[in-house]
Amino acid sequence: MAKKSHFRFCFGPWNISEGADPYGPTTRPAQSFDWKLSALKKLGFDAMMFHDDDAVPDIDSKSHSQVLKEARQLRRRLDDAGVVAEMVAPRLWFSPNTIDGAYTSNDRKCRQYAIDRSLQSIDIARELGTDILVLWLAREGTYLRESKSGLRSVELLVEAFDKMLAHDKKIRLAIEPKPNEPMDHAYVPTIGHVLAVASQTRDPKRTGALIESAHCILAGLDPADEIDFAMSFGKLWSVHLNDQNGLKYDQDKPFGSTNLRSAFNQVRVLMRNGYGRNGEFVCFDVHPFRTTKVEHWLAHLDNSRRTFLRLVEKVQTFDEKQAQRLIADRDYQALDQMVIEHLLG
Ligand code: XLS
Ligand code: MG
């Protein structure tokens, strides 16, 4: 019997997506925010993540005071539903102002737009009661390297982060690295890059990381090792667990869908390092397959959580003593088979 798990779970409204891809339109009709919120409750999740314009739709057409008013209204809806806001993330990849990047755009006015929008997202986060600002640096990179200077881009990133850290003494920046897509090459592709940039900011203690499994795989790295690395610096403040079949477009598959052993190792390091003990949530950044029918629309979220909890049991029942004996004997062949049979059993 598994011991009760302390983990709390989360997803974002964009994870109930409609099936559009670059080659075809949506395959499911859009659902309202209220429908998504009640779906989250029904599935037994505890928190929701928000882009700034998930929290306040059409954000660029509204005044700052109107944005904050709507954020406060959202907070009341969340409180009534008993749901926590896990984070807010400025969506800096849709606007005409972010075509050439946001903080690293070559156009000063566009850089200012990105900073203003980020500072406003911090104000939204405060209204929603979260101290985490997630920064997926979507367009901070290039299609061709000659178009920007990498050194100058790091300076611009640090300047932007410093402004955010100065804007609110409590906010923590959780940078979500990804090596490519939409860009050819991104400037902050891995957790090592995140921590290096964090060390240059005015408050490295408040600058940390969010790890997404698929993004690690796209960088050719092992998500469990990336988790261990971030946690050895006390810097893992959120995770986007999902899966990815090799070096392809960003797939956001259900957790464990492609590589169950990798998923087991991710859960194992999270448990070993006490993830969640300081209030961190387990978030799934997963999408339904395009083929998914409306009646099966939430299965990818429910399944990711089920798989995670099954793997918690697998970690709890893994024979650590036997593993240690095999390690001491340097019998890694037997250790390999032991892991396989444990997962099959
Ligand atoms: C995209 C990212 C995105 C962030 C949130 O690849 O995973 O969904 O998690 O801004
Ligand atoms: Mg993500």
CSV table of C-alpha atoms and ligand atoms in Angstrom, one decimal:
chain,number,residue,atom,x,y,z
A,1,MET,CA,0.0,0.0,0.0
A,2,ALA,CA,1.4,3.4,-0.9
A,3,LYS,CA,2.0,5.9,1.8
A,4,LYS,CA,-0.1,9.0,1.4
A,5,SER,CA,1.6,11.5,-1.0
A,6,HIS,CA,2.1,15.1,-0.1
A,7,PHE,CA,2.0,16.3,-3.7
A,8,ARG,CA,-0.4,19.0,-4.9
A,9,PHE,CA,-1.2,19.3,-8.6
A,10,CYS,CA,-1.7,22.1,-11.1
A,11,PHE,CA,-2.3,22.9,-14.7
A,12,GLY,CA,-3.0,26.0,-16.9
A,13,PRO,CA,-6.1,26.9,-18.9
A,14,TRP,CA,-4.0,26.5,-22.1
A,15,ASN,CA,-3.6,22.8,-21.3
A,16,ILE,CA,-7.3,22.3,-22.2
A,17,SER,CA,-6.4,23.3,-25.8
A,18,GLU,CA,-8.4,23.0,-29.0
A,19,GLY,CA,-6.1,21.0,-31.3
A,20,ALA,CA,-4.8,23.6,-33.7
A,21,ASP,CA,-1.4,23.0,-35.1
A,22,PRO,CA,0.7,24.8,-37.8
A,23,TYR,CA,-1.0,22.6,-40.5
A,24,GLY,CA,-4.6,22.7,-39.4
A,25,PRO,CA,-7.3,24.5,-37.4
A,26,THR,CA,-8.9,23.6,-34.1
A,27,THR,CA,-10.6,20.2,-33.7
A,28,ARG,CA,-12.6,21.1,-30.5
A,29,PRO,CA,-14.6,24.2,-29.7
A,30,ALA,CA,-13.1,26.6,-27.1
A,31,GLN,CA,-14.4,26.2,-23.6
A,32,SER,CA,-15.1,29.0,-21.1
A,33,PHE,CA,-12.8,29.8,-18.2
A,34,ASP,CA,-15.5,28.7,-15.7
A,35,TRP,CA,-15.8,25.4,-17.5
A,36,LYS,CA,-12.0,24.9,-17.1
A,37,LEU,CA,-12.0,25.9,-13.5
A,38,SER,CA,-14.8,23.4,-12.6
A,39,ALA,CA,-12.9,20.7,-14.7
A,40,LEU,CA,-9.8,21.4,-12.6
A,41,LYS,CA,-11.8,20.9,-9.4
A,42,LYS,CA,-13.6,17.8,-10.7
A,43,LEU,CA,-10.2,16.2,-11.5
A,44,GLY,CA,-9.0,16.9,-8.0
A,45,PHE,CA,-6.3,19.4,-8.9
A,46,ASP,CA,-5.4,22.1,-6.4
A,47,ALA,CA,-4.0,25.0,-8.4
A,48,MET,CA,-4.0,26.8,-11.7
A,49,MET,CA,-1.2,28.6,-13.6
A,50,PHE,CA,-1.9,31.8,-15.5
A,51,HIS,CA,-0.4,33.7,-18.4
A,52,ASP,CA,-1.2,37.4,-17.8
A,53,ASP,CA,-3.8,37.3,-20.5
A,54,ASP,CA,-5.3,34.0,-19.2
A,55,ALA,CA,-6.0,36.0,-16.0
A,56,VAL,CA,-7.1,39.2,-17.8
A,57,PRO,CA,-8.2,38.5,-21.5
A,58,ASP,CA,-7.4,41.2,-24.1
A,59,ILE,CA,-4.9,42.6,-21.6
A,60,ASP,CA,-3.2,45.1,-24.0
A,61,SER,CA,-6.5,46.9,-24.7
A,62,LYS,CA,-7.1,47.6,-21.0
A,63,SER,CA,-5.8,50.2,-18.6
A,64,HIS,CA,-3.6,49.2,-15.7
A,65,SER,CA,-6.3,49.9,-13.1
A,66,GLN,CA,-8.9,47.9,-15.2
A,67,VAL,CA,-6.3,45.0,-15.4
A,68,LEU,CA,-5.9,45.0,-11.6
A,69,LYS,CA,-9.6,45.2,-11.0
A,70,GLU,CA,-10.2,42.1,-13.2
A,71,ALA,CA,-7.3,40.3,-11.4
A,72,ARG,CA,-9.0,41.0,-8.1
A,73,GLN,CA,-12.3,39.6,-9.5
A,74,LEU,CA,-10.5,36.5,-10.6
A,75,ARG,CA,-8.9,36.1,-7.2
A,76,ARG,CA,-12.5,36.0,-5.7
A,77,ARG,CA,-13.6,33.4,-8.2
A,78,LEU,CA,-10.5,31.3,-7.3
A,79,ASP,CA,-11.1,31.7,-3.6
A,80,ASP,CA,-14.7,30.7,-3.9
A,81,ALA,CA,-13.7,27.6,-5.9
A,82,GLY,CA,-10.9,26.8,-3.3
A,83,VAL,CA,-8.2,26.9,-6.1
A,84,VAL,CA,-4.8,28.6,-5.7
A,85,ALA,CA,-3.0,30.6,-8.4
A,86,GLU,CA,0.4,28.9,-8.7
A,87,MET,CA,2.1,31.5,-10.9
A,88,VAL,CA,1.7,34.3,-13.4
A,89,ALA,CA,3.7,34.4,-16.7
A,90,PRO,CA,3.8,37.4,-19.1
A,91,ARG,CA,2.9,36.1,-22.6
A,92,LEU,CA,5.7,37.8,-24.5
A,93,TRP,CA,5.4,36.0,-27.8
A,94,PHE,CA,2.1,37.0,-29.3
A,95,SER,CA,2.2,40.8,-29.6
A,96,PRO,CA,3.4,42.7,-32.7
A,97,ASN,CA,5.9,44.2,-30.2
A,98,THR,CA,7.6,40.9,-29.6
A,99,ILE,CA,8.2,39.8,-33.2
A,100,ASP,CA,12.0,40.2,-32.8
A,101,GLY,CA,12.1,39.0,-29.1
A,102,ALA,CA,11.0,40.7,-25.9
A,103,TYR,CA,13.8,41.8,-23.5
A,104,THR,CA,16.4,41.2,-26.2
A,105,SER,CA,14.5,42.8,-29.1
A,106,ASN,CA,16.7,45.1,-31.3
A,107,ASP,CA,14.0,47.8,-30.9
A,108,ARG,CA,14.2,49.8,-27.7
A,109,LYS,CA,10.4,50.5,-27.7
A,110,CYS,CA,9.7,46.8,-28.0
A,111,ARG,CA,12.0,46.0,-25.1
A,112,GLN,CA,10.2,48.6,-23.0
A,113,TYR,CA,6.8,47.0,-23.9
A,114,ALA,CA,8.2,43.7,-22.6
A,115,ILE,CA,9.4,45.2,-19.4
A,116,ASP,CA,6.1,47.1,-18.8
A,117,ARG,CA,4.1,44.0,-19.4
A,118,SER,CA,6.3,42.0,-17.0
A,119,LEU,CA,6.0,44.5,-14.2
A,120,GLN,CA,2.2,44.5,-14.7
A,121,SER,CA,2.3,40.7,-14.5
A,122,ILE,CA,4.0,41.0,-11.1
A,123,ASP,CA,1.1,43.3,-10.0
A,124,ILE,CA,-1.3,40.6,-11.2
A,125,ALA,CA,0.6,37.9,-9.3
A,126,ARG,CA,0.3,40.0,-6.2
A,127,GLU,CA,-3.5,40.3,-6.6
A,128,LEU,CA,-3.8,36.6,-7.2
A,129,GLY,CA,-1.7,35.8,-4.1
A,130,THR,CA,1.3,34.1,-5.7
A,131,ASP,CA,5.0,35.2,-5.5
A,132,ILE,CA,6.1,33.3,-8.6
A,133,LEU,CA,6.6,35.0,-12.0
A,134,VAL,CA,7.4,32.4,-14.6
A,135,LEU,CA,9.5,33.6,-17.5
A,136,TRP,CA,9.5,31.3,-20.5
A,137,LEU,CA,11.9,33.3,-22.7
A,138,ALA,CA,10.1,32.3,-25.9
A,139,ARG,CA,11.6,34.7,-28.5
A,140,GLU,CA,14.8,35.6,-26.7
A,141,GLY,CA,17.1,34.1,-29.3
A,142,THR,CA,17.5,34.3,-33.1
A,143,TYR,CA,16.6,32.8,-36.4
A,144,LEU,CA,20.0,33.8,-37.6
A,145,ARG,CA,22.8,34.5,-35.2
A,146,GLU,CA,24.2,37.5,-37.0
A,147,SER,CA,21.0,39.4,-36.1
A,148,LYS,CA,21.9,39.9,-32.4
A,149,SER,CA,24.8,39.8,-30.0
A,150,GLY,CA,24.7,37.0,-27.5
A,151,LEU,CA,26.8,39.0,-25.0
A,152,ARG,CA,24.5,42.1,-25.3
A,153,SER,CA,21.5,39.8,-25.0
A,154,VAL,CA,22.6,38.5,-21.6
A,155,GLU,CA,23.1,42.1,-20.4
A,156,LEU,CA,19.6,43.0,-21.6
A,157,LEU,CA,18.1,39.9,-19.8
A,158,VAL,CA,19.9,40.8,-16.6
A,159,GLU,CA,18.7,44.4,-16.8
A,160,ALA,CA,15.1,43.2,-17.4
A,161,PHE,CA,15.3,40.8,-14.5
A,162,ASP,CA,16.7,43.5,-12.2
A,163,LYS,CA,13.8,45.8,-13.0
A,164,MET,CA,11.4,43.0,-12.0
A,165,LEU,CA,13.2,42.2,-8.8
A,166,ALA,CA,13.3,45.9,-7.9
A,167,HIS,CA,9.6,46.3,-8.7
A,168,ASP,CA,8.5,44.0,-5.9
A,169,LYS,CA,10.6,42.9,-3.0
A,170,LYS,CA,8.8,39.5,-2.7
A,171,ILE,CA,8.5,38.3,-6.2
A,172,ARG,CA,10.5,35.3,-7.3
A,173,LEU,CA,11.5,34.8,-10.9
A,174,ALA,CA,11.2,31.2,-12.1
A,175,ILE,CA,12.9,31.1,-15.5
A,176,GLU,CA,11.8,28.2,-17.8
A,177,PRO,CA,14.6,27.3,-20.2
A,178,LYS,CA,14.0,25.8,-23.6
A,179,PRO,CA,16.6,25.4,-26.3
A,180,ASN,CA,14.6,26.1,-29.4
A,181,GLU,CA,11.1,26.5,-30.9
A,182,PRO,CA,9.9,29.0,-31.8
A,183,MET,CA,13.5,30.2,-32.2
A,184,ASP,CA,16.3,28.4,-34.0
A,185,HIS,CA,18.5,28.9,-31.0
A,186,ALA,CA,17.4,30.4,-27.6
A,187,TYR,CA,19.7,32.3,-25.3
A,188,VAL,CA,18.8,30.5,-22.1
A,189,PRO,CA,18.5,26.8,-23.2
A,190,THR,CA,19.2,24.9,-20.0
A,191,ILE,CA,19.1,25.0,-16.2
A,192,GLY,CA,22.8,25.7,-16.1
A,193,HIS,CA,22.3,28.9,-18.2
A,194,VAL,CA,19.4,29.9,-15.9
A,195,LEU,CA,21.6,29.7,-12.8
A,196,ALA,CA,24.4,31.5,-14.5
A,197,VAL,CA,22.2,34.4,-15.5
A,198,ALA,CA,20.5,34.3,-12.1
A,199,SER,CA,24.0,34.8,-10.4
A,200,GLN,CA,24.4,38.1,-12.3
A,201,THR,CA,21.1,39.7,-11.1
A,202,ARG,CA,20.7,42.1,-8.2
A,203,ASP,CA,19.0,39.3,-6.1
A,204,PRO,CA,20.2,35.8,-7.1
A,205,LYS,CA,18.2,34.3,-4.2
A,206,ARG,CA,15.0,35.4,-5.8
A,207,THR,CA,16.0,34.2,-9.3
A,208,GLY,CA,15.5,30.5,-9.9
A,209,ALA,CA,14.1,27.9,-12.3
A,210,LEU,CA,11.1,26.0,-13.6
A,211,ILE,CA,12.0,22.7,-15.3
A,212,GLU,CA,9.9,21.3,-18.1
A,213,SER,CA,10.6,17.7,-19.0
A,214,ALA,CA,10.1,18.1,-22.8
A,215,HIS,CA,12.4,21.1,-22.9
A,216,CYS,CA,15.3,19.1,-21.3
A,217,ILE,CA,14.8,16.3,-23.8
A,218,LEU,CA,14.9,18.9,-26.7
A,219,ALA,CA,18.3,20.1,-25.3
A,220,GLY,CA,19.5,16.4,-25.3
A,221,LEU,CA,19.5,16.3,-21.5
A,222,ASP,CA,18.0,14.0,-18.9
A,223,PRO,CA,15.1,15.8,-17.1
A,224,ALA,CA,15.9,14.0,-13.8
A,225,ASP,CA,19.5,15.2,-13.9
A,226,GLU,CA,18.3,18.8,-14.6
A,227,ILE,CA,15.9,18.5,-11.6
A,228,ASP,CA,18.8,17.3,-9.4
A,229,PHE,CA,21.1,20.1,-10.7
A,230,ALA,CA,18.5,22.8,-10.0
A,231,MET,CA,17.6,21.3,-6.6
A,232,SER,CA,21.3,21.1,-5.5
A,233,PHE,CA,21.2,24.9,-5.6
A,234,GLY,CA,17.8,25.2,-4.0
A,235,LYS,CA,16.4,26.7,-7.2
A,236,LEU,CA,13.6,24.5,-8.4
A,237,TRP,CA,10.4,26.4,-7.7
A,238,SER,CA,8.1,24.7,-10.2
A,239,VAL,CA,8.0,21.9,-12.7
A,240,HIS,CA,6.1,21.3,-16.0
A,241,LEU,CA,6.1,17.5,-16.2
A,242,ASN,CA,5.2,16.1,-19.6
A,243,ASP,CA,6.9,13.9,-22.3
A,244,GLN,CA,8.6,14.3,-25.6
A,245,ASN,CA,9.5,11.8,-28.3
A,246,GLY,CA,13.1,12.9,-29.1
A,247,LEU,CA,14.2,15.9,-31.1
A,248,LYS,CA,11.0,17.0,-32.7
A,249,TYR,CA,8.6,19.9,-32.3
A,250,ASP,CA,7.5,20.6,-28.7
A,251,GLN,CA,5.0,17.8,-28.1
A,252,ASP,CA,3.8,18.3,-24.5
A,253,LYS,CA,2.7,14.6,-24.3
A,254,PRO,CA,1.1,13.2,-21.2
A,255,PHE,CA,3.7,12.5,-18.4
A,256,GLY,CA,5.3,9.1,-18.9
A,257,SER,CA,3.8,8.7,-22.4
A,258,THR,CA,7.1,8.1,-24.2
A,259,ASN,CA,9.6,7.1,-21.6
A,260,LEU,CA,8.2,5.6,-18.4
A,261,ARG,CA,11.7,5.0,-17.0
A,262,SER,CA,12.6,8.6,-17.4
A,263,ALA,CA,9.3,9.6,-15.7
A,264,PHE,CA,10.1,7.2,-12.8
A,265,ASN,CA,13.5,8.8,-12.4
A,266,GLN,CA,12.0,12.3,-12.4
A,267,VAL,CA,9.5,11.3,-9.7
A,268,ARG,CA,12.4,9.6,-7.8
A,269,VAL,CA,14.6,12.7,-7.7
A,270,LEU,CA,11.7,15.0,-6.8
A,271,MET,CA,10.9,12.7,-3.9
A,272,ARG,CA,14.5,12.2,-2.8
A,273,ASN,CA,15.1,16.0,-2.8
A,274,GLY,CA,11.8,16.9,-0.9
A,275,TYR,CA,10.1,18.7,-3.8
A,276,GLY,CA,6.8,20.0,-2.6
A,277,ARG,CA,7.8,20.3,1.0
A,278,ASN,CA,8.0,24.1,0.7
A,279,GLY,CA,4.7,24.4,-1.1
A,280,GLU,CA,5.9,23.8,-4.7
A,281,PHE,CA,3.2,22.3,-7.0
A,282,VAL,CA,3.5,19.5,-9.5
A,283,CYS,CA,2.3,21.1,-12.7
A,284,PHE,CA,1.6,19.3,-16.0
A,285,ASP,CA,2.2,21.3,-19.1
A,286,VAL,CA,0.5,18.7,-21.4
A,287,HIS,CA,-1.9,18.9,-24.3
A,288,PRO,CA,-4.5,16.6,-25.7
A,289,PHE,CA,-3.6,14.9,-28.9
A,290,ARG,CA,-5.2,16.7,-31.9
A,291,THR,CA,-7.4,13.6,-32.5
A,292,THR,CA,-9.0,13.8,-29.1
A,293,LYS,CA,-12.8,13.9,-29.0
A,294,VAL,CA,-14.6,16.4,-26.8
A,295,GLU,CA,-15.8,13.7,-24.4
A,296,HIS,CA,-12.1,12.6,-23.7
A,297,TRP,CA,-10.8,16.2,-23.5
A,298,LEU,CA,-9.5,16.0,-19.9
A,299,ALA,CA,-8.0,12.6,-20.0
A,300,HIS,CA,-4.4,13.8,-20.7
A,301,LEU,CA,-4.5,15.7,-17.4
A,302,ASP,CA,-6.1,13.0,-15.3
A,303,ASN,CA,-3.7,10.4,-16.8
A,304,SER,CA,-0.6,12.5,-16.2
A,305,ARG,CA,-1.6,12.7,-12.5
A,306,ARG,CA,-2.5,9.0,-12.3
A,307,THR,CA,0.8,8.1,-13.8
A,308,PHE,CA,2.7,10.4,-11.5
A,309,LEU,CA,0.9,8.9,-8.4
A,310,ARG,CA,1.6,5.3,-9.7
A,311,LEU,CA,5.2,6.2,-10.0
A,312,VAL,CA,5.2,7.6,-6.4
A,313,GLU,CA,4.2,4.1,-5.4
A,314,LYS,CA,6.9,2.6,-7.6
A,315,VAL,CA,9.5,4.9,-5.9
A,316,GLN,CA,8.2,3.9,-2.4
A,317,THR,CA,8.4,0.2,-3.2
A,318,PHE,CA,11.7,0.3,-5.0
A,319,ASP,CA,14.2,-2.0,-3.1
A,320,GLU,CA,16.8,0.7,-2.2
A,321,LYS,CA,18.8,-1.8,-0.1
A,322,GLN,CA,19.1,-4.2,-2.9
A,323,ALA,CA,20.0,-1.4,-5.3
A,324,GLN,CA,22.8,-0.3,-2.8
A,325,ARG,CA,24.1,-3.9,-2.7
A,326,LEU,CA,24.3,-4.0,-6.5
A,327,ILE,CA,25.9,-0.6,-6.7
A,328,ALA,CA,28.5,-1.7,-4.1
A,329,ASP,CA,29.2,-4.8,-6.2
A,330,ARG,CA,29.4,-2.6,-9.3
A,331,ASP,CA,26.8,-4.9,-10.9
A,332,TYR,CA,25.0,-2.3,-12.9
A,333,GLN,CA,23.7,-5.0,-15.3
A,334,ALA,CA,21.6,-6.4,-12.5
A,335,LEU,CA,20.6,-2.9,-11.3
A,336,ASP,CA,19.4,-2.2,-14.9
A,337,GLN,CA,17.2,-5.3,-14.9
A,338,MET,CA,16.0,-4.7,-11.4
A,339,VAL,CA,14.6,-1.3,-12.5
A,340,ILE,CA,13.0,-2.7,-15.6
A,341,GLU,CA,11.4,-5.6,-13.7
A,342,HIS,CA,10.2,-3.2,-10.9
A,343,LEU,CA,8.5,-1.0,-13.6
A,344,LEU,CA,7.0,-4.0,-15.3
A,345,GLY,CA,5.9,-5.7,-12.1
B,1,XLS,C1,6.2,26.5,-24.0
B,1,XLS,C2,6.1,26.6,-22.5
B,1,XLS,C3,4.9,27.4,-22.0
B,1,XLS,C4,5.2,27.9,-20.7
B,1,XLS,C5,4.3,28.9,-20.1
B,1,XLS,O1,7.0,25.8,-24.6
B,1,XLS,O2,6.1,25.4,-22.0
B,1,XLS,O3,3.8,26.7,-22.1
B,1,XLS,O4,5.2,26.8,-19.8
B,1,XLS,O5,4.6,30.2,-20.5
B,2,MG,MG,6.0,24.8,-19.9
